[in-house]
Structure formats: C-alpha cells, structure tokens
Coordinates of C-alpha atoms in Angstrom, one line a residue:
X120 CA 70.7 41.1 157.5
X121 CA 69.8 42.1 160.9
X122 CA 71.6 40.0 164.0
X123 CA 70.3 39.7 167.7
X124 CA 72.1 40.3 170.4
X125 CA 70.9 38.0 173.3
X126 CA 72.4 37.9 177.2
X127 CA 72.8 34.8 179.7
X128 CA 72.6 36.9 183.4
X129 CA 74.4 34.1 185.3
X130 CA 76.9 33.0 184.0
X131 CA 77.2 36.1 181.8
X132 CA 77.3 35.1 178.3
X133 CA 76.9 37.0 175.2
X134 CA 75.7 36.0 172.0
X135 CA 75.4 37.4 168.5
X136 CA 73.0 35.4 166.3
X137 CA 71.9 34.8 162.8
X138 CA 69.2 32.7 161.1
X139 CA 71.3 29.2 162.0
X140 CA 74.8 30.9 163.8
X141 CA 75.7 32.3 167.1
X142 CA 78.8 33.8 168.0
X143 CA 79.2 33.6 171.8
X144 CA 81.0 36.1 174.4
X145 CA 82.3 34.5 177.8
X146 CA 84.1 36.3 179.9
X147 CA 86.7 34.1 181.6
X148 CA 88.8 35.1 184.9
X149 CA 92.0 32.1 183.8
X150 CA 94.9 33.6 182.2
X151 CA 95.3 30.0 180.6
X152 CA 93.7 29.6 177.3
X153 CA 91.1 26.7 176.5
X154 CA 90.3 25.3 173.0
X155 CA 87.2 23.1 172.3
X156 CA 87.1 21.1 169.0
X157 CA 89.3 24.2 167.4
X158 CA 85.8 26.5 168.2
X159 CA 86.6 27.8 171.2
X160 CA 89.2 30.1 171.9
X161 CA 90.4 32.9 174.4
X162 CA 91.3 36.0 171.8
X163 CA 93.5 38.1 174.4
X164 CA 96.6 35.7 174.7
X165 CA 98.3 38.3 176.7
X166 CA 98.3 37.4 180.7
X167 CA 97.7 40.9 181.7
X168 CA 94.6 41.7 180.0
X169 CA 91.4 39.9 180.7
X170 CA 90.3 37.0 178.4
X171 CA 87.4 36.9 176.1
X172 CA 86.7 33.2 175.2
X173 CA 84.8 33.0 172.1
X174 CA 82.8 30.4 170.5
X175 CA 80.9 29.7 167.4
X176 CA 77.7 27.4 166.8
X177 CA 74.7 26.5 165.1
X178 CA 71.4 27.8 167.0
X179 CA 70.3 24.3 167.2
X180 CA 73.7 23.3 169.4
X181 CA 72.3 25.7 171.9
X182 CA 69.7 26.0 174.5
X183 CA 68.4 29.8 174.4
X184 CA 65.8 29.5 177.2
X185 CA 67.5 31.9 179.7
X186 CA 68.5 34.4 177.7
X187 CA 67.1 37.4 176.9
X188 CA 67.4 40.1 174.1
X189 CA 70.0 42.8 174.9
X190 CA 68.5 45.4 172.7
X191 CA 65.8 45.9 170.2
X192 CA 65.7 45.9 167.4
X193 CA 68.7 44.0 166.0
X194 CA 72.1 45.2 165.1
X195 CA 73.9 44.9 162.4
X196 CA 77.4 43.4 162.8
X197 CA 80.8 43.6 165.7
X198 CA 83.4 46.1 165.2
X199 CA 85.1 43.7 167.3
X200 CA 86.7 43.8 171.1
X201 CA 88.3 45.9 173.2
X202 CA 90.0 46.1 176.5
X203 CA 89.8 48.8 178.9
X204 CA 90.5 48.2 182.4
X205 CA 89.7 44.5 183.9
X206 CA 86.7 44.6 181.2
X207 CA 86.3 43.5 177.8
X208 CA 83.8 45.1 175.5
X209 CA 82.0 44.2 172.3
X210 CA 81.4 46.5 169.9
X211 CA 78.4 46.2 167.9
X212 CA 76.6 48.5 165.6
X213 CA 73.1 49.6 166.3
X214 CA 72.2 51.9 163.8
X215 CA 73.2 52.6 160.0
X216 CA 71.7 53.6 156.4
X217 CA 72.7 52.6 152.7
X218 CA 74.4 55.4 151.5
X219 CA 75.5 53.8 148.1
X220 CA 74.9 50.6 145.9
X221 CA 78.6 50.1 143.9
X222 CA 76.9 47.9 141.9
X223 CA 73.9 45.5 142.1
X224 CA 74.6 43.8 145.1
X225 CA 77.5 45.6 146.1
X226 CA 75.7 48.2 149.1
X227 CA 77.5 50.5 151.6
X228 CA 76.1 51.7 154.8
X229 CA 77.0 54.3 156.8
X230 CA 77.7 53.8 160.8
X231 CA 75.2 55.7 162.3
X232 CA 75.6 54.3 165.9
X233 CA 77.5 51.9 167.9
X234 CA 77.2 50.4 171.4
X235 CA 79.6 48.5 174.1
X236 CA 78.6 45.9 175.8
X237 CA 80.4 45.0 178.2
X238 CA 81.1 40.9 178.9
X239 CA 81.7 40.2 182.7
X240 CA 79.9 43.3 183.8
X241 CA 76.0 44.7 183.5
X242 CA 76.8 48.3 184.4
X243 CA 76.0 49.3 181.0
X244 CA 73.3 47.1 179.9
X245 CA 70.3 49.4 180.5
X246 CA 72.0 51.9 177.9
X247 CA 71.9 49.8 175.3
X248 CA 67.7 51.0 174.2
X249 CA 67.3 54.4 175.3
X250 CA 66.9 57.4 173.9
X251 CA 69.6 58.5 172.0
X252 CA 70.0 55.4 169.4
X253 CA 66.5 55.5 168.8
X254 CA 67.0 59.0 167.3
X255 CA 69.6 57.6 165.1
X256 CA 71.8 60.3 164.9
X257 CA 75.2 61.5 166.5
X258 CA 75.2 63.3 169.5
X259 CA 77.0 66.3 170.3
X260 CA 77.9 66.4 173.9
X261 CA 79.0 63.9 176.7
X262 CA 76.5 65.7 178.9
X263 CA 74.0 64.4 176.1
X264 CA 75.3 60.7 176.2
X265 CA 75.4 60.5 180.0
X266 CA 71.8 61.5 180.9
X267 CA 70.1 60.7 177.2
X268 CA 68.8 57.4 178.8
X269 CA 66.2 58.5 180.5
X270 CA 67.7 59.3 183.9
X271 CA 67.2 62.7 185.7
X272 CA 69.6 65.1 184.5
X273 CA 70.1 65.5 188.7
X274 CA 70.7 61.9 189.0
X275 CA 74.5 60.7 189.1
X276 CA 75.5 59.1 186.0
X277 CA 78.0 56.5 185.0
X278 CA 80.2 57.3 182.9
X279 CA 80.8 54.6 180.1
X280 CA 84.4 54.1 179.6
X281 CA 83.9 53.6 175.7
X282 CA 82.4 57.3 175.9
X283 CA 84.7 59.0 173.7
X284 CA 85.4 56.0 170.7
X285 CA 81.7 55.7 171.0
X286 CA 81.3 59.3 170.0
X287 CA 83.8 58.6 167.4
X288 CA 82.5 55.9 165.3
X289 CA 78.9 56.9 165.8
X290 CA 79.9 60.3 164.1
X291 CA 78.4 60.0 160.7
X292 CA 82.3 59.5 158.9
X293 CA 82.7 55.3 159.0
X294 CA 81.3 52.9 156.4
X295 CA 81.0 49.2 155.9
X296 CA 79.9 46.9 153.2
X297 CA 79.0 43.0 154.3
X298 CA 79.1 42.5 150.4
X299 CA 82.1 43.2 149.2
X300 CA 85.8 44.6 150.6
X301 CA 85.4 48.2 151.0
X302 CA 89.2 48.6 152.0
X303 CA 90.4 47.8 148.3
X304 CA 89.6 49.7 145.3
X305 CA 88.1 47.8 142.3
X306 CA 90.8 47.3 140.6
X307 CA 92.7 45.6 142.9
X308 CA 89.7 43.4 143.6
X309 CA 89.1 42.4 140.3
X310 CA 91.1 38.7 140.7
X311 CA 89.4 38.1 144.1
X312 CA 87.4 34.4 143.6
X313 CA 84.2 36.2 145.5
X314 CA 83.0 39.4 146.5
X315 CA 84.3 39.3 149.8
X316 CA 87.1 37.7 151.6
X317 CA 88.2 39.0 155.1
X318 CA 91.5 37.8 154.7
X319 CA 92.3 40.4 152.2
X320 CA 91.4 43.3 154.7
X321 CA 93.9 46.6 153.3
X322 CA 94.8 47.6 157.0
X323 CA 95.8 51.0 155.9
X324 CA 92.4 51.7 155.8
X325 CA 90.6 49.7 158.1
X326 CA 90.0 51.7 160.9
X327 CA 88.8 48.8 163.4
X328 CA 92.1 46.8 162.8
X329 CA 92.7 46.5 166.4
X330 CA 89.4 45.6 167.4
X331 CA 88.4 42.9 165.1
X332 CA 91.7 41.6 164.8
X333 CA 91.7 39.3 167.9
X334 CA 88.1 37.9 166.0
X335 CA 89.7 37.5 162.4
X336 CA 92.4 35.3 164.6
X337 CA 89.9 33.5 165.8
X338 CA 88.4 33.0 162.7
X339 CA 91.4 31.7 160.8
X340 CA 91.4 28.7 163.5
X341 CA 87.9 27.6 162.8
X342 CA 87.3 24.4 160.2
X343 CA 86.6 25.5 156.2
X344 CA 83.0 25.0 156.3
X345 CA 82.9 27.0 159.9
X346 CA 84.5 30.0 158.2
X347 CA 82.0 30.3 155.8
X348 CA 79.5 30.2 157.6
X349 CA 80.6 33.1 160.0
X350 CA 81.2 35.1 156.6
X351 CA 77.6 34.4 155.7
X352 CA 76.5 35.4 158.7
X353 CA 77.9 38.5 158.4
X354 CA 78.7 39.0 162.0
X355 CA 82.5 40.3 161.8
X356 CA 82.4 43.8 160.0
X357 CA 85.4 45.8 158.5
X358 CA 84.8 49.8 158.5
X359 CA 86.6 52.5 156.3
X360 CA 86.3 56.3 157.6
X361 CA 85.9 58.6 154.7
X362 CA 82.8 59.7 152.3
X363 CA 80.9 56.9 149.9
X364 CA 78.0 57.8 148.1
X365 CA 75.7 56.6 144.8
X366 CA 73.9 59.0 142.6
X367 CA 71.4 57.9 140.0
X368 CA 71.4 58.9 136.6
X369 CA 68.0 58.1 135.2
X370 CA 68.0 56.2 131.8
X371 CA 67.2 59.5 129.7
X372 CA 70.2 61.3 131.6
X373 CA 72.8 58.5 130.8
X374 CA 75.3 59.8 129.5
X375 CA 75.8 56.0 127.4
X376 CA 73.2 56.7 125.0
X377 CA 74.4 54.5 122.3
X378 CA 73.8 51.7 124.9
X379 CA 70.6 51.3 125.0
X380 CA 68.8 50.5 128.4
X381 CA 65.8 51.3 130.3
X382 CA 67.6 50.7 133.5
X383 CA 68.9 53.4 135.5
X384 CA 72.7 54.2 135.9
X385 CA 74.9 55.0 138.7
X386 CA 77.6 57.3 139.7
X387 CA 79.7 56.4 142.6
X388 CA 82.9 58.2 145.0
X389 CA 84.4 56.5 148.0
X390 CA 86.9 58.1 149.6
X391 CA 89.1 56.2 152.3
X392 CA 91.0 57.8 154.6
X393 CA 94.3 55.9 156.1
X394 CA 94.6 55.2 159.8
X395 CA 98.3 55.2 159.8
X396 CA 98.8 59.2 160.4
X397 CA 95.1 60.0 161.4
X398 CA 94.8 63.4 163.6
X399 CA 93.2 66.5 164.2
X400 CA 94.0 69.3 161.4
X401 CA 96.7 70.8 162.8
X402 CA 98.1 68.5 164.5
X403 CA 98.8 66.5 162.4
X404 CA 100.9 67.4 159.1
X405 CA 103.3 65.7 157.0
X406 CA 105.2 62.5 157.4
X407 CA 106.4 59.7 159.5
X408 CA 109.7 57.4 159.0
X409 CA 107.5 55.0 158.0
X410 CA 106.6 56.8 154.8
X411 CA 103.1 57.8 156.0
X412 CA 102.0 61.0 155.6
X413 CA 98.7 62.8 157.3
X414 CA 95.3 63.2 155.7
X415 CA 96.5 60.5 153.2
X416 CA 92.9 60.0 151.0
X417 CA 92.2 57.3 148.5
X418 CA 89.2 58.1 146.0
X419 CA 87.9 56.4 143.3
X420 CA 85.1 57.2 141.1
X421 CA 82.7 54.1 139.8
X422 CA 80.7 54.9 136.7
X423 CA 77.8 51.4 136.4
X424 CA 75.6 51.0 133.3
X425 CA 73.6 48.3 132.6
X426 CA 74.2 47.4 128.9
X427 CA 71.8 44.4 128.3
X428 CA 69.7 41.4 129.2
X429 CA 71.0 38.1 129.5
X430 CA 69.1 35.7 131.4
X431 CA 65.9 36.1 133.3
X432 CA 67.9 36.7 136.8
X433 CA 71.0 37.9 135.7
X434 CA 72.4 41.2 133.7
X435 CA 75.7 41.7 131.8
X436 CA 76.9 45.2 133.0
X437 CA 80.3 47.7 132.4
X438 CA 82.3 49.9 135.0
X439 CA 84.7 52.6 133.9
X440 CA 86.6 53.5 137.5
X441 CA 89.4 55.9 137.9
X442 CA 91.7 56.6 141.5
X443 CA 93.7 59.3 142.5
X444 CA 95.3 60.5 146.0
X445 CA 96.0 63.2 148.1
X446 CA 97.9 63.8 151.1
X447 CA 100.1 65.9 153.4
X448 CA 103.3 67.2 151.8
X449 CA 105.6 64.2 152.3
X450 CA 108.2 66.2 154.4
X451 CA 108.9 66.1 158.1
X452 CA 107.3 70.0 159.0
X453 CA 104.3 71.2 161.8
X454 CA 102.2 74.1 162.2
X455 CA 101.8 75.6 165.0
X456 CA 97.9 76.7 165.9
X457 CA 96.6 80.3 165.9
X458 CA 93.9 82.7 166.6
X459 CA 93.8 84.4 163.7
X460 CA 93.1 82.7 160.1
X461 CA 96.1 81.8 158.0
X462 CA 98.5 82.9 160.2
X463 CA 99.7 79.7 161.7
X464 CA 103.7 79.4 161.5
X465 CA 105.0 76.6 159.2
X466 CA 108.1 74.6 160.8
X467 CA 109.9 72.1 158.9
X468 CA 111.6 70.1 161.4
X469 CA 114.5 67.2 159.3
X470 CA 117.3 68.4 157.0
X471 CA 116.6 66.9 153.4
X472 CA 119.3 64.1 154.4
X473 CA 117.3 63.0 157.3
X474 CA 114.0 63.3 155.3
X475 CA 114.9 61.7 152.1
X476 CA 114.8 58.2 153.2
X477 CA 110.9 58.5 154.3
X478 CA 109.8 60.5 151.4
X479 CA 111.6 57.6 149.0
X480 CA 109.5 55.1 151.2
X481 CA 106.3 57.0 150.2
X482 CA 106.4 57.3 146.6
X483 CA 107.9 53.9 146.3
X484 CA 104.5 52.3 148.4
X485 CA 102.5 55.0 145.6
X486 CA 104.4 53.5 142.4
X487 CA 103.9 49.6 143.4
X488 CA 100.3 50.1 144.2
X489 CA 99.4 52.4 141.3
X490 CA 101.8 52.9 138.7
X491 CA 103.7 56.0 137.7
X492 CA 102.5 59.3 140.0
X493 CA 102.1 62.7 138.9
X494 CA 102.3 65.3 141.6
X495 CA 100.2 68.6 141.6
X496 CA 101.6 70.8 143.9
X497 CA 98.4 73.3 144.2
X498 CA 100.3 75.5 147.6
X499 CA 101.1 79.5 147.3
X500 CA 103.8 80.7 145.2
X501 CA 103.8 83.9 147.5
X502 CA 103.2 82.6 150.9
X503 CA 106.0 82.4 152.5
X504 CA 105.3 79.0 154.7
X505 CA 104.0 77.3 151.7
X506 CA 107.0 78.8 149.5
X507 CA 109.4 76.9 152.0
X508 CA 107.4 74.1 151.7
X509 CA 107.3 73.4 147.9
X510 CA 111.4 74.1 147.7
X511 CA 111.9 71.7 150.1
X512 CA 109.0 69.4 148.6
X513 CA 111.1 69.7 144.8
X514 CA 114.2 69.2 145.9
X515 CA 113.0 65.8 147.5
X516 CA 112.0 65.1 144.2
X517 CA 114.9 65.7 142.0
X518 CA 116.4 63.4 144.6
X519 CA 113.8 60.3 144.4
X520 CA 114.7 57.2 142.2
X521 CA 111.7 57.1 140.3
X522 CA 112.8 60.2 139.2
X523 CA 114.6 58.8 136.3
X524 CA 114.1 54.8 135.5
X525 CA 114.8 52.7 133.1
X526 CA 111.7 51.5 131.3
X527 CA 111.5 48.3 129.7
X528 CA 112.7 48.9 126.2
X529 CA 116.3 50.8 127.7
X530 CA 114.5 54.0 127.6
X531 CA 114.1 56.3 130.7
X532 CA 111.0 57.3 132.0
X533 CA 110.0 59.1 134.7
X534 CA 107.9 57.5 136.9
X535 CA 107.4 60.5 139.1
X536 CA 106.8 64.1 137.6
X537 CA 105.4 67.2 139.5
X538 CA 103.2 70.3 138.2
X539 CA 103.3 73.5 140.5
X540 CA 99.6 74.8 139.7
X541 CA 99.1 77.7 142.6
X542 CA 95.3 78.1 142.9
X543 CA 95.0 81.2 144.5
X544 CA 96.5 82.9 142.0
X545 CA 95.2 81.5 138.9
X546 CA 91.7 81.6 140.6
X547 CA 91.9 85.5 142.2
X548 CA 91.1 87.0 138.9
X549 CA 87.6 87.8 137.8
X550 CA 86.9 84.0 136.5
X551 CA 86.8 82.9 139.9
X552 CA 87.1 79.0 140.6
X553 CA 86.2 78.4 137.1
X554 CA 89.7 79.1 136.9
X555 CA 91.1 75.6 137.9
X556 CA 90.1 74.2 134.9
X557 CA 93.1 75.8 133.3
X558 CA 95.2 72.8 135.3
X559 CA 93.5 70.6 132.7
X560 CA 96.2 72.0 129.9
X561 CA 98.8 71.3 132.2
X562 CA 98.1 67.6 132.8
X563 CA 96.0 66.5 129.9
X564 CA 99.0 64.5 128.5
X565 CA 99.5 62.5 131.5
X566 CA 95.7 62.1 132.1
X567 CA 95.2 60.3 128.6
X568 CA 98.5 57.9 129.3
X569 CA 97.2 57.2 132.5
X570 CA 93.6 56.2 131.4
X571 CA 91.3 54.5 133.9
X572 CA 89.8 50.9 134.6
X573 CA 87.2 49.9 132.0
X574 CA 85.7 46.0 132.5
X575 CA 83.2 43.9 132.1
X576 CA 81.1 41.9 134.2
X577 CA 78.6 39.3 133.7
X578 CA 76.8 37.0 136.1
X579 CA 77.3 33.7 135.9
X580 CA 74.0 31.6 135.8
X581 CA 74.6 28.3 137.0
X582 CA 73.7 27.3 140.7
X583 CA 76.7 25.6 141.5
X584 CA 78.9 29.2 140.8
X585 CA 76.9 30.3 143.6
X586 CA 79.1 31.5 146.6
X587 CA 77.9 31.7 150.3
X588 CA 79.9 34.5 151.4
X589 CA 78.1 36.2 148.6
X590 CA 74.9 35.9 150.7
X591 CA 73.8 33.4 147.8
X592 CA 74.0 36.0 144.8
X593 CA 76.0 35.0 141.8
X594 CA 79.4 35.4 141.2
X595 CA 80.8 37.7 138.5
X596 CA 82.9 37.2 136.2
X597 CA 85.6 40.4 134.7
X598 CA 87.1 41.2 131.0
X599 CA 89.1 43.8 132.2
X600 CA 89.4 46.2 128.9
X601 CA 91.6 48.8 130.1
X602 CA 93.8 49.2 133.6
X603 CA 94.9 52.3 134.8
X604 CA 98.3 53.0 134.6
X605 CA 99.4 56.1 136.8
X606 CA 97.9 57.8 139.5
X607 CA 97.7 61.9 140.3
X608 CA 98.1 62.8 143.9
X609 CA 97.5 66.0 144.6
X610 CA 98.0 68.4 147.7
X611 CA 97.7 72.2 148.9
X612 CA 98.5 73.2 152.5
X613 CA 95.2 71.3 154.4
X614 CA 94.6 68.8 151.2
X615 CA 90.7 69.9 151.6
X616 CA 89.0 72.5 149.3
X617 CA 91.7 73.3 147.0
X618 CA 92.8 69.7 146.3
X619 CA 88.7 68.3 146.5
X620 CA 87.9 71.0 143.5
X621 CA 91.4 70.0 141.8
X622 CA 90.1 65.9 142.0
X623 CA 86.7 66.9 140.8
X624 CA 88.1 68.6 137.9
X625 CA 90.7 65.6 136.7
X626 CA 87.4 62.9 137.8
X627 CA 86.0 64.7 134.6
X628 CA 88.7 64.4 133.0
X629 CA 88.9 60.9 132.9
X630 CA 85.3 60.4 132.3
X631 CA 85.2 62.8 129.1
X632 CA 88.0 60.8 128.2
X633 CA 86.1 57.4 128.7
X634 CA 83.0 59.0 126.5
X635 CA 85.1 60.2 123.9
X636 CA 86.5 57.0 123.3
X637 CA 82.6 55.6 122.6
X638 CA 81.6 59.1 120.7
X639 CA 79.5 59.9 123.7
X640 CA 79.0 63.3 125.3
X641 CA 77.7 64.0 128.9
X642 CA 74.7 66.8 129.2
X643 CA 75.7 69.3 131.3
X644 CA 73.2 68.2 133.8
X645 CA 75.1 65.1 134.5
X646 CA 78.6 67.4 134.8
X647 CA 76.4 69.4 137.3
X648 CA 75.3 66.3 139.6
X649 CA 78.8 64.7 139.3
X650 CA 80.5 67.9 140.8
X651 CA 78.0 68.7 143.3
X652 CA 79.2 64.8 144.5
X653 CA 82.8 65.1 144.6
X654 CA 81.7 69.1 146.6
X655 CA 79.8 66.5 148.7
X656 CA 82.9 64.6 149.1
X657 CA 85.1 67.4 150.0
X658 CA 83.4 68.3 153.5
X659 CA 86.0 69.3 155.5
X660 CA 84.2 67.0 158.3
X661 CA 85.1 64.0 156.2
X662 CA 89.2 64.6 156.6
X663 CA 89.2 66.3 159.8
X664 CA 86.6 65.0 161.6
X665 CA 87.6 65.6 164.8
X666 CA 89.2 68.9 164.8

C-alpha cells in the first residue's frame, strides 16, 4: 500500500495519508503539551527538545486545498521521529522491494531508501525527488548524497544532518513486513489473535525503537476503533536489520511429494540481528553486564507447502520451522585492529568472578526464550587467542546453573552442553569444507531431541473472522504438531563464515529430520538451492555492515 506525503507551506504541516487516514506533523514552538479529543498529542514530553504535535484523521475531516505533494511517487511507511538540533525529522521510506513472501500474505520488503523531512524547516525539501532515490539503490559516498540532486558539483551544498543514518538504513541490510511482526519468530507468534499487533514489537531487534517509539506512545492514547485504523493504514513501520529471503521450489521439486499439489512451495531464512551490542567488526566483541553479547543473530528457517483445497478463497497449508543462534563468545575480551590478516591481539579484559554474573544472564535470557541450548564452540584449538578464549569460555560453563538442573521427574538434565568442533582443522585436509559435515555425528543426538516447529494452518472462511489490521485477509487458525524444544548457538572468532556453513549444515539437519519422519527424501537439487540460501545469508555485509 503506497502512502502520500503532502506539505502545508504556512503554517508547516506535514501529512502522511492513506485511502481514508492522515497522520499529521506540526511543528510546535510551546514546551507545554496540548491534547485534542485524546488525538492530538506533543510526542517529545521533554522541555529541551522541540515538540512534534501529532494528529490523526479521516481525509474527509480535512481540507487538503493548500497542500501539495512532498514527493512522488508515494512512500511506503514512517520509521518514525527524530531530534537533532532545534529540528525534528520524519523518517519515511521512499524506496523498497519484496524480498520474501513467509507465507501467503505474509511479504517482506527490503529498505532500499529513506528520506528526512524535516517539520519546522524546508531546507531539505527539494531533496526529497532527485536523482539518487530514483535510482533506487544505496549510495556510496557523502560526496554522492550532497550534489546527487542535481546541483553543480561547484555549487555549495547543504549538508543534511540525517546524512549518515540516512546512509545507514538506505544500505540494503533493513527489512519490514506491514503484514505480520517481523521481530518475533513463528513460533512465538503462533498465539497472537492476528497477524500483526504493534504492541508485541521484540525491541531486541527492532532497530527503529527509538524513533517510532514516541509514535507507538502516541498510538496507545488513541480510542480502539482509532488504533485500528492507523494499523490498517499501515503508516507506523517496525524494521529488523539482518538477511530475509524466499526461494521457490516448483511443484515437481517439492521435496513433499506424497502431498500432492500443483502449487508451488517455498523455502524461507530470516535472520535478525540484535540492536543491543550492534558495532563495527572489531570493535565490537563479546559481552556487556547486561548479558548482551555482539553480533548476536537469530535465524530461522520456514519450509511452506500447500497441502490442499478447501474453499474457493482459502487453502489449508503446513510449516515445518526450525531456530538457532549465534553470537560473540559471551566473555568480557577485545581485539585490537591490525594490518596484517589474523594477527589482531585477543584481550580478555574481567576475571571469571567479574564475568560470571553477565554470562549467567545470557544463557538464562537463551533458556527462557528457547529451551535447553547446545553450544558449538567452532574457534582454533591451536591459536593461541582463540585457545584463551574457549578455556575461559568452558570454565564459564562448568560454572553456569543450567549446567546441572533438576528436571521435572527428580532427574538432572543439563540444560546447557557445549561441543568444541575446530573447523580449521577438521576442514584443512584434502576433503575441504565438505568436512563440516562430520559435526553432524557430534550433535545428531541433540538435533533429534530438539526437533523443530511443525503446524498447521487453515484459513478461516467466514467474513466476520476477518481482521482489519490484516489488510482484510483472513485470519488463520494453528494446530501446532510439534514445538521445538532446544536451541544450538553457535560461534567461531567473527561468528561469520565458519558459524553461517556450521547453521547451514544443522538447517539440513532438521529438515532431513522433518522428511524422514513423512518417508520423504529431498533431490539433491533442493539441498543445492537451500545451501546456496543460507551462503546468501552469510554475507559478511549482513553482520558487519558497517565495518
């Protein structure tokens, strides 16, 4: 659904609209806030930052005779607000593509551009349609931001104060969905009444937390009937950074071919990466005291088939989904840069005693949100750095409390085991990579205990199921036939090529394991197309973007 973005010259006024919605921008110079009819609201509430007052409508509530379209064509949702200076911004996206379809009526797009606009000022206004959104693709200099609208290269430029965050988000690495919560995995969306609901936002990963927070406040003052309709209008967007994408597995290729269908099916990795310890790549290692460690990744894999017919305008359809992790060894250590390849220093920089207390916090946040966790450890037994590293990383360990604890019939089990797997060497030797797949011996016990999510979903029918934030689309309903219990998380030194190979291998894993509990086999075409998108997944781009 594409949105306008219109502009009021004097007084300055900003508005977003839909089909029958606006949601209107005024910049106001009182520090005092003013409410009308529980619609209208300043969103800064601070005194020394300016105020954004903020209103939402129905089209037919407002006269839009002197105001005038800010850019063409549409966009496609806010990001939300931001305050730099005496100014406050709107940030809007201009430009993205569907990268994946989760299911029917479950789409991602990925953030291919974004503009500020600004609301007391017009500085920036002409910037808004020039040359380098209309390219649609991320730009690679500031020189190439500053004069790419059409001024002379000898002209002086203004420099936009969003310069750098918009080269960030307009990067190719962010993702939204105005279908469904892209924040929370499947299985933790399962019990959700519709397919989205704001409110349920995982800030972990939700990158523009601060910026759409001051609308989502906004939001939660507005009537019932109000905030549905500013769902429906999909204005207020939530983006993940990360990698999503949706391969299609012809009919013939399905790899369900007791299941007869002559509809297509779909393979499906997102990858979100947490905003709590975000950084450049080696800058930023390790943990916090919070219990949040850098380059910390959650992937899940989404196999859809459609399995039958049911009703002229609705299908009955299965998912098999399986998560795992990765992430920074949970210590407190750096690394210092260098010049020459692999020979930056390792520090750790905490005793074990001042360490121990984060690293419980950590595996304690893995164990509520997915069960029992199995480490694989995939660093250099020879190394020295990376030696010091997994002793330390053990010994933390041996220390935890889910270590040892009591299950639920008296009987210990260990809700946290480790398996040291070093890559290099077990993949030096003439085998090559192929060599990884020996880990599968290793941790094929714990894969089968661990099984995956297997449901069911079928659309209900009836009009009155229908849901508005669903953009009127049906609801679903879920058997849920299997959970997962347990989650891998894996790491090497960077958590990027040795752990992405490592994922891809125990992603197969849990997939042969799902076939081979129907007495299907996957072709090795479809073994081929499935690595070649977790490889796709892997880019070191996607998890150190801006190193």
């Amino acid at each position: 659904m594409s949105l306008r973005i219109l502009l009021q010259e004097h007084p300055r006024v900003i508005v977003l609209a839909s089909e029958r919605h606006a949601l209107v921008f005024r910049h106001s110079q009182s520090s005092v806030n003013t409410a009308l009819d529980g619609a209208l609201e300043a969103v800064n509430n601070s005194s020394s930052v300016p105020k954004c007052v903020v209103e939402f409508t129905t089209l037919k509530a407002m006269d839009l005779s002197g105001y005038r379209s800010l850019r063409e064509p549409g966009i496609h949702g806010t990001l939300g607000l931001i305050n730099i200076g005496a100014d406050n911004f709107l940030c809007v996206i201009s430009a993205a593509v569907r990268v994946a379809t989760v299911r029917p009526d479950e789409n991602v797009q990925k953030i291919l551009s974004v503009e500020f606009c600004s609301s007391p000022v017009a500085d920036f206004d002409h910037q808004l349609n020039d040359d380098i959104n209309q390219s649609q693709t991320p730009y690679s200099s500031s020189e190439e931001y500053i004069y790419g609208y059409g001024q002379d290269a000898h002209e002086p430029a203004l420099n936009h104060p969003c310069l750098e965050l918009r080269k960030i988000l307009s990067g190719g690495t962010f993702y939204y969905s105005t279908d469904f919560d892209l924040t929370n995995r499947l299985q933790d969306r399962l019990s959700e009444g519709s397919a989205f609901d704001i409110d349920s936002l995982d800030e972990e990963f939700l990158w523009n937390a601060y910026m759409i927070d001051p609308l989502i406040r906004f939001r939660s003052r507005l009537s019932q009937n109000e905030k549905a309709a500013l769902d429906h209008s999909r204005m207020l967007t939530s983006a993940i950074r990360g990698f999503v994408m949706t391969i299609t597995i012809a009919a013939a290729a399905s790899p369900l071919r007791r299941l007869k269908s002559n509809f297509p099916s779909s393979l499906t990795v997102l990858s979100r990466l947490s905003c709590r310890r975000a950084g450049t790549r080696f800058n930023s290692r390790g943990i916090d005291d919070d219990g949040y460690v850098a380059n910390f990744v959650e992937s899940e894999a989404v196999l859809w088939h459609p399995s039958g017919l049911c009703f002229s305008h609705g299908i009955a359809d299965s998912d098999i989904f399986s998560v795992q992790v990765r992430g920074s060894v949970p210590i407190f250590w750096e690394q210092m840069t260098g010049l020459l390849p692999n020979q930056q220093k390792i520090q750790i920089t905490r005793s074990p005693e001042a360490t121990q207390s984060a690293f419980n916090k950590h595996f304690d946040y893995l164990e509520l949100a997915y069960g029992a966790v199995h480490i694989l450890n995939l660093m250099s037994a020879a190394k020295p750095g990376e030696v010091e590293l997994t002793a330390r990383y053990q010994q933390h360990v041996r220390r935890s409390p889910l270590n040892q604890t009591a299950g639920s019939v008296g009987v210990a089990e260990n809700r946290l085991l480790t398996t040291q797997f070093d890559f290099h060497a077990e993949t030096k030797g003439p085998g090559g990579y192929e060599a990884a797949s020996m880990i599968r011996r290793l941790i094929q016990d714990r894969a089968d205990s661990f099984a995956y999510l297997l449901c069911d979903f079928t659309n209900k029918s009836r009009a009155t199921d229908i849901d508005i934030r669903s953009n009127g689309s049906c609801r679903q309903e879920s058997i849920v036939i299997l959970q997962q219990e347990g989650v891998f998380r894996t790491n090497c030194l960077d958590c990027l090529d040795r752990t992405n190979l490592i994922q891809t291998i125990i992603s197969q894993m849990a997939l042969e394991l799902f076939l081979g509990h129907r007495s299907e086999r996957a072709a090795a075409e479809f073994w081929m197309r499935h690595a070649s998108l977790w490889a796709d997944n892997g880019d070191v781009g996607t998890y150190y973007p801006d190193s």
